[in-house]
Amino acid sequence: DFYSRYRDEIIVFECKGTKLNGRLKSKADVDDIINSLRERILIKKDGTEVGIGQLLKHIDCIENNEFKWDKEIPDRVVYYPVLVLENDGLNKRGLLGLTNEWTIDERKQKNLMSTACRPLIVMNISTLFFINIARINTSPKFSSKVFHSLLPPNSDFMALPE
């Protein structure tokens, strides 16, 4: 739901507020949990793109010069897709590998494999807030160590309208 560009580096953020229901967690069936997560952060049963699907849809729009919120995008850019989860309980070991597999599969389906797209970054919303606060309230040296791998320097967030 946010877009940031500095020169030829583009970060696309998608924030998902999702929870697993209690029955699913207590049942502890790994396949059911993975399928539920897939529906909540990739694509719904009805084919609606959510989370990762929305990130890739924005990248596809940029690649096809259909992105209406920035008309100054260079022809060759590097993408940094970021999935922000509101629920800290979902960001567990193994989720990053799983979501990156889904991202690669979707990039193949959408013919986006030739784009310069970095691996998906998955973080909690509290981590995003921490990084932003660290960037604003600390020395540039500390801030850049924490923040540089995620956002290009001197970039500003730009909210994408619904």
PDB file of C-alpha atoms in Angstrom:
ATOM      1  CA  ASP A   1       0.000   0.000   0.000  1.00  0.00           C
ATOM      2  CA  PHE A   2       3.068   2.224  -0.170  1.00  0.00           C
ATOM      3  CA  TYR A   3       5.476   3.011  -2.959  1.00  0.00           C
ATOM      4  CA  SER A   4       8.898   4.556  -2.654  1.00  0.00           C
ATOM      5  CA  ARG A   5      11.405   5.333  -5.388  1.00  0.00           C
ATOM      6  CA  TYR A   6      14.861   6.808  -5.325  1.00  0.00           C
ATOM      7  CA  ARG A   7      16.355   7.030  -8.791  1.00  0.00           C
ATOM      8  CA  ASP A   8      16.204   3.467 -10.163  1.00  0.00           C
ATOM      9  CA  GLU A   9      15.332   1.664  -6.914  1.00  0.00           C
ATOM     10  CA  ILE A  10      11.685   1.002  -6.134  1.00  0.00           C
ATOM     11  CA  ILE A  11      10.249  -0.357  -2.927  1.00  0.00           C
ATOM     12  CA  VAL A  12       6.678  -1.558  -2.985  1.00  0.00           C
ATOM     13  CA  PHE A  13       5.021  -2.243   0.364  1.00  0.00           C
ATOM     14  CA  GLU A  14       1.912  -4.258   1.023  1.00  0.00           C
ATOM     15  CA  CYS A  15       0.483  -4.462   4.525  1.00  0.00           C
ATOM     16  CA  LYS A  16      -1.673  -7.417   5.563  1.00  0.00           C
ATOM     17  CA  GLY A  17      -3.670  -7.599   8.761  1.00  0.00           C
ATOM     18  CA  THR A  18      -4.385 -11.308   8.916  1.00  0.00           C
ATOM     19  CA  LYS A  19      -4.860 -13.857  11.668  1.00  0.00           C
ATOM     20  CA  LEU A  20      -5.221 -17.612  11.714  1.00  0.00           C
ATOM     21  CA  ASN A  21      -8.419 -18.783  13.360  1.00  0.00           C
ATOM     22  CA  GLY A  22      -8.250 -20.683  16.632  1.00  0.00           C
ATOM     23  CA  ARG A  23      -9.580 -23.960  15.227  1.00  0.00           C
ATOM     24  CA  LEU A  24      -6.914 -23.982  12.548  1.00  0.00           C
ATOM     25  CA  LYS A  25      -4.146 -23.356  15.078  1.00  0.00           C
ATOM     26  CA  SER A  26      -5.409 -25.972  17.538  1.00  0.00           C
ATOM     27  CA  LYS A  27      -5.827 -28.541  14.751  1.00  0.00           C
ATOM     28  CA  ALA A  28      -2.127 -27.986  13.917  1.00  0.00           C
ATOM     29  CA  ASP A  29      -2.387 -29.434  10.393  1.00  0.00           C
ATOM     30  CA  VAL A  30       0.575 -27.921   8.564  1.00  0.00           C
ATOM     31  CA  ASP A  31      -1.006 -28.250   5.111  1.00  0.00           C
ATOM     32  CA  ASP A  32      -4.183 -26.503   6.265  1.00  0.00           C
ATOM     33  CA  ILE A  33      -2.154 -23.701   7.858  1.00  0.00           C
ATOM     34  CA  ILE A  34      -0.057 -23.229   4.700  1.00  0.00           C
ATOM     35  CA  ASN A  35      -3.187 -23.203   2.501  1.00  0.00           C
ATOM     36  CA  SER A  36      -4.828 -20.666   4.808  1.00  0.00           C
ATOM     37  CA  LEU A  37      -1.752 -18.433   4.736  1.00  0.00           C
ATOM     38  CA  ARG A  38      -1.598 -18.717   0.947  1.00  0.00           C
ATOM     39  CA  GLU A  39      -5.191 -17.492   0.703  1.00  0.00           C
ATOM     40  CA  ARG A  40      -4.492 -14.597   3.067  1.00  0.00           C
ATOM     41  CA  ILE A  41      -1.175 -13.346   1.673  1.00  0.00           C
ATOM     42  CA  LEU A  42      -1.045 -14.460  -1.983  1.00  0.00           C
ATOM     43  CA  ILE A  43      -4.324 -15.211  -3.720  1.00  0.00           C
ATOM     44  CA  LYS A  44      -7.845 -15.876  -2.477  1.00  0.00           C
ATOM     45  CA  LYS A  45      -9.905 -18.871  -3.610  1.00  0.00           C
ATOM     46  CA  ASP A  46     -11.865 -16.605  -5.964  1.00  0.00           C
ATOM     47  CA  GLY A  47      -8.609 -15.529  -7.681  1.00  0.00           C
ATOM     48  CA  THR A  48      -8.359 -12.105  -6.028  1.00  0.00           C
ATOM     49  CA  GLU A  49      -4.743 -11.099  -5.578  1.00  0.00           C
ATOM     50  CA  VAL A  50      -3.769 -10.146  -2.040  1.00  0.00           C
ATOM     51  CA  GLY A  51      -0.447  -9.409  -0.355  1.00  0.00           C
ATOM     52  CA  ILE A  52       2.273 -10.831  -2.593  1.00  0.00           C
ATOM     53  CA  GLY A  53      -0.134 -10.903  -5.521  1.00  0.00           C
ATOM     54  CA  GLN A  54      -0.780  -7.177  -5.077  1.00  0.00           C
ATOM     55  CA  LEU A  55       2.958  -6.447  -4.847  1.00  0.00           C
ATOM     56  CA  LEU A  56       3.559  -8.253  -8.132  1.00  0.00           C
ATOM     57  CA  LYS A  57       0.567  -6.544  -9.720  1.00  0.00           C
ATOM     58  CA  HIS A  58       2.153  -3.160  -8.932  1.00  0.00           C
ATOM     59  CA  ILE A  59       5.480  -4.343 -10.368  1.00  0.00           C
ATOM     60  CA  ASP A  60       3.677  -5.549 -13.505  1.00  0.00           C
ATOM     61  CA  CYS A  61       1.941  -2.158 -13.852  1.00  0.00           C
ATOM     62  CA  ILE A  62       5.280  -0.356 -13.536  1.00  0.00           C
ATOM     63  CA  GLU A  63       6.894  -2.646 -16.112  1.00  0.00           C
ATOM     64  CA  ASN A  64       4.005  -1.998 -18.530  1.00  0.00           C
ATOM     65  CA  ASN A  65       4.093   1.787 -17.971  1.00  0.00           C
ATOM     66  CA  GLU A  66       0.610   1.669 -16.411  1.00  0.00           C
ATOM     67  CA  PHE A  67       1.559   2.930 -12.947  1.00  0.00           C
ATOM     68  CA  LYS A  68      -0.353   6.185 -12.599  1.00  0.00           C
ATOM     69  CA  TRP A  69       1.263   7.476  -9.383  1.00  0.00           C
ATOM     70  CA  ASP A  70       4.758   8.059 -10.801  1.00  0.00           C
ATOM     71  CA  LYS A  71       5.317   9.050 -14.412  1.00  0.00           C
ATOM     72  CA  GLU A  72       9.094   9.595 -14.032  1.00  0.00           C
ATOM     73  CA  ILE A  73      10.138   5.958 -13.549  1.00  0.00           C
ATOM     74  CA  PRO A  74      13.302   5.017 -15.468  1.00  0.00           C
ATOM     75  CA  ASP A  75      13.120   2.134 -17.933  1.00  0.00           C
ATOM     76  CA  ARG A  76      15.489  -0.052 -15.891  1.00  0.00           C
ATOM     77  CA  VAL A  77      14.753  -0.325 -12.171  1.00  0.00           C
ATOM     78  CA  VAL A  78      15.371  -2.673  -9.248  1.00  0.00           C
ATOM     79  CA  TYR A  79      12.370  -3.745  -7.176  1.00  0.00           C
ATOM     80  CA  TYR A  80      12.319  -4.432  -3.451  1.00  0.00           C
ATOM     81  CA  PRO A  81       8.959  -6.040  -2.572  1.00  0.00           C
ATOM     82  CA  VAL A  82       8.089  -5.794   1.136  1.00  0.00           C
ATOM     83  CA  LEU A  83       5.228  -7.647   2.807  1.00  0.00           C
ATOM     84  CA  VAL A  84       4.379  -6.075   6.167  1.00  0.00           C
ATOM     85  CA  LEU A  85       2.380  -8.246   8.561  1.00  0.00           C
ATOM     86  CA  GLU A  86       0.318  -6.596  11.284  1.00  0.00           C
ATOM     87  CA  ASN A  87       0.211  -9.843  13.265  1.00  0.00           C
ATOM     88  CA  ASP A  88       3.600 -10.522  14.887  1.00  0.00           C
ATOM     89  CA  GLY A  89       2.573 -14.144  15.441  1.00  0.00           C
ATOM     90  CA  LEU A  90       2.666 -14.987  11.735  1.00  0.00           C
ATOM     91  CA  ASN A  91       6.259 -14.011  11.082  1.00  0.00           C
ATOM     92  CA  LYS A  92       7.840 -17.290  12.158  1.00  0.00           C
ATOM     93  CA  ARG A  93      10.762 -19.363  10.962  1.00  0.00           C
ATOM     94  CA  GLY A  94      10.007 -20.835   7.565  1.00  0.00           C
ATOM     95  CA  LEU A  95       7.525 -18.174   6.465  1.00  0.00           C
ATOM     96  CA  LEU A  96      10.146 -16.212   4.508  1.00  0.00           C
ATOM     97  CA  GLY A  97      11.192 -19.276   2.516  1.00  0.00           C
ATOM     98  CA  LEU A  98       7.596 -20.196   1.810  1.00  0.00           C
ATOM     99  CA  THR A  99       6.588 -16.687   0.730  1.00  0.00           C
ATOM    100  CA  ASN A 100       9.654 -16.362  -1.495  1.00  0.00           C
ATOM    101  CA  GLU A 101       8.755 -19.665  -3.201  1.00  0.00           C
ATOM    102  CA  TRP A 102       5.259 -18.305  -3.823  1.00  0.00           C
ATOM    103  CA  THR A 103       6.727 -15.033  -5.107  1.00  0.00           C
ATOM    104  CA  ILE A 104       8.993 -16.824  -7.599  1.00  0.00           C
ATOM    105  CA  ASP A 105       6.111 -19.034  -8.792  1.00  0.00           C
ATOM    106  CA  GLU A 106       3.877 -15.985  -9.298  1.00  0.00           C
ATOM    107  CA  ARG A 107       6.666 -14.065 -11.067  1.00  0.00           C
ATOM    108  CA  LYS A 108       6.990 -16.991 -13.484  1.00  0.00           C
ATOM    109  CA  GLN A 109       3.230 -17.037 -14.126  1.00  0.00           C
ATOM    110  CA  LYS A 110       3.184 -13.274 -14.734  1.00  0.00           C
ATOM    111  CA  ASN A 111       6.314 -13.343 -16.947  1.00  0.00           C
ATOM    112  CA  LEU A 112       8.183 -11.124 -14.474  1.00  0.00           C
ATOM    113  CA  MET A 113      11.303 -13.277 -14.121  1.00  0.00           C
ATOM    114  CA  SER A 114      13.358 -10.922 -16.293  1.00  0.00           C
ATOM    115  CA  THR A 115      12.704  -7.983 -13.965  1.00  0.00           C
ATOM    116  CA  ALA A 116      15.378  -7.030 -11.448  1.00  0.00           C
ATOM    117  CA  CYS A 117      13.395  -8.035  -8.389  1.00  0.00           C
ATOM    118  CA  ARG A 118      15.092  -8.684  -5.064  1.00  0.00           C
ATOM    119  CA  PRO A 119      13.770 -11.453  -2.807  1.00  0.00           C
ATOM    120  CA  LEU A 120      10.622 -10.691  -0.878  1.00  0.00           C
ATOM    121  CA  ILE A 121      11.172  -9.019   2.490  1.00  0.00           C
ATOM    122  CA  VAL A 122       8.667 -10.054   5.165  1.00  0.00           C
ATOM    123  CA  MET A 123       8.507  -8.005   8.350  1.00  0.00           C
ATOM    124  CA  ASN A 124       6.184  -7.141  11.182  1.00  0.00           C
ATOM    125  CA  ILE A 125       4.658  -3.701  11.280  1.00  0.00           C
ATOM    126  CA  SER A 126       6.491  -3.074  14.565  1.00  0.00           C
ATOM    127  CA  THR A 127       9.808  -3.696  12.772  1.00  0.00           C
ATOM    128  CA  LEU A 128       8.844  -1.186  10.095  1.00  0.00           C
ATOM    129  CA  PHE A 129       8.064   1.395  12.777  1.00  0.00           C
ATOM    130  CA  PHE A 130      11.363   0.657  14.537  1.00  0.00           C
ATOM    131  CA  ILE A 131      13.331   1.085  11.324  1.00  0.00           C
ATOM    132  CA  ASN A 132      11.592   4.371  10.551  1.00  0.00           C
ATOM    133  CA  ILE A 133      12.157   5.685  14.095  1.00  0.00           C
ATOM    134  CA  ALA A 134      15.802   4.575  13.983  1.00  0.00           C
ATOM    135  CA  ARG A 135      16.213   6.333  10.661  1.00  0.00           C
ATOM    136  CA  ILE A 136      14.758   9.582  12.011  1.00  0.00           C
ATOM    137  CA  ASN A 137      16.139   9.638  15.570  1.00  0.00           C
ATOM    138  CA  THR A 138      19.657   8.236  15.331  1.00  0.00           C
ATOM    139  CA  SER A 139      22.938   9.037  13.733  1.00  0.00           C
ATOM    140  CA  PRO A 140      23.050   8.467   9.994  1.00  0.00           C
ATOM    141  CA  LYS A 141      25.707   5.754  10.484  1.00  0.00           C
ATOM    142  CA  PHE A 142      23.497   3.622  12.790  1.00  0.00           C
ATOM    143  CA  SER A 143      20.411   4.396  10.786  1.00  0.00           C
ATOM    144  CA  SER A 144      21.990   3.288   7.536  1.00  0.00           C
ATOM    145  CA  LYS A 145      23.097  -0.033   9.040  1.00  0.00           C
ATOM    146  CA  VAL A 146      19.532  -0.780  10.114  1.00  0.00           C
ATOM    147  CA  PHE A 147      17.710   0.722   7.186  1.00  0.00           C
ATOM    148  CA  HIS A 148      19.953   0.660   4.114  1.00  0.00           C
ATOM    149  CA  SER A 149      19.185  -2.900   3.084  1.00  0.00           C
ATOM    150  CA  LEU A 150      15.470  -2.116   2.960  1.00  0.00           C
ATOM    151  CA  LEU A 151      15.092   1.378   1.559  1.00  0.00           C
ATOM    152  CA  PRO A 152      17.188   3.485  -0.753  1.00  0.00           C
ATOM    153  CA  PRO A 153      18.594   6.617   0.894  1.00  0.00           C
ATOM    154  CA  ASN A 154      16.604   9.861   0.643  1.00  0.00           C
ATOM    155  CA  SER A 155      13.426   8.066  -0.338  1.00  0.00           C
ATOM    156  CA  ASP A 156      10.023   9.082   0.951  1.00  0.00           C
ATOM    157  CA  PHE A 157       6.952   6.945   1.457  1.00  0.00           C
ATOM    158  CA  MET A 158       4.076   7.574  -0.877  1.00  0.00           C
ATOM    159  CA  ALA A 159       0.678   6.146   0.011  1.00  0.00           C
ATOM    160  CA  LEU A 160      -1.122   4.450  -2.844  1.00  0.00           C
ATOM    161  CA  PRO A 161      -4.828   5.298  -2.963  1.00  0.00           C
ATOM    162  CA  GLU A 162      -7.233   2.384  -2.671  1.00  0.00           C
TER     163      GLU A 162
END
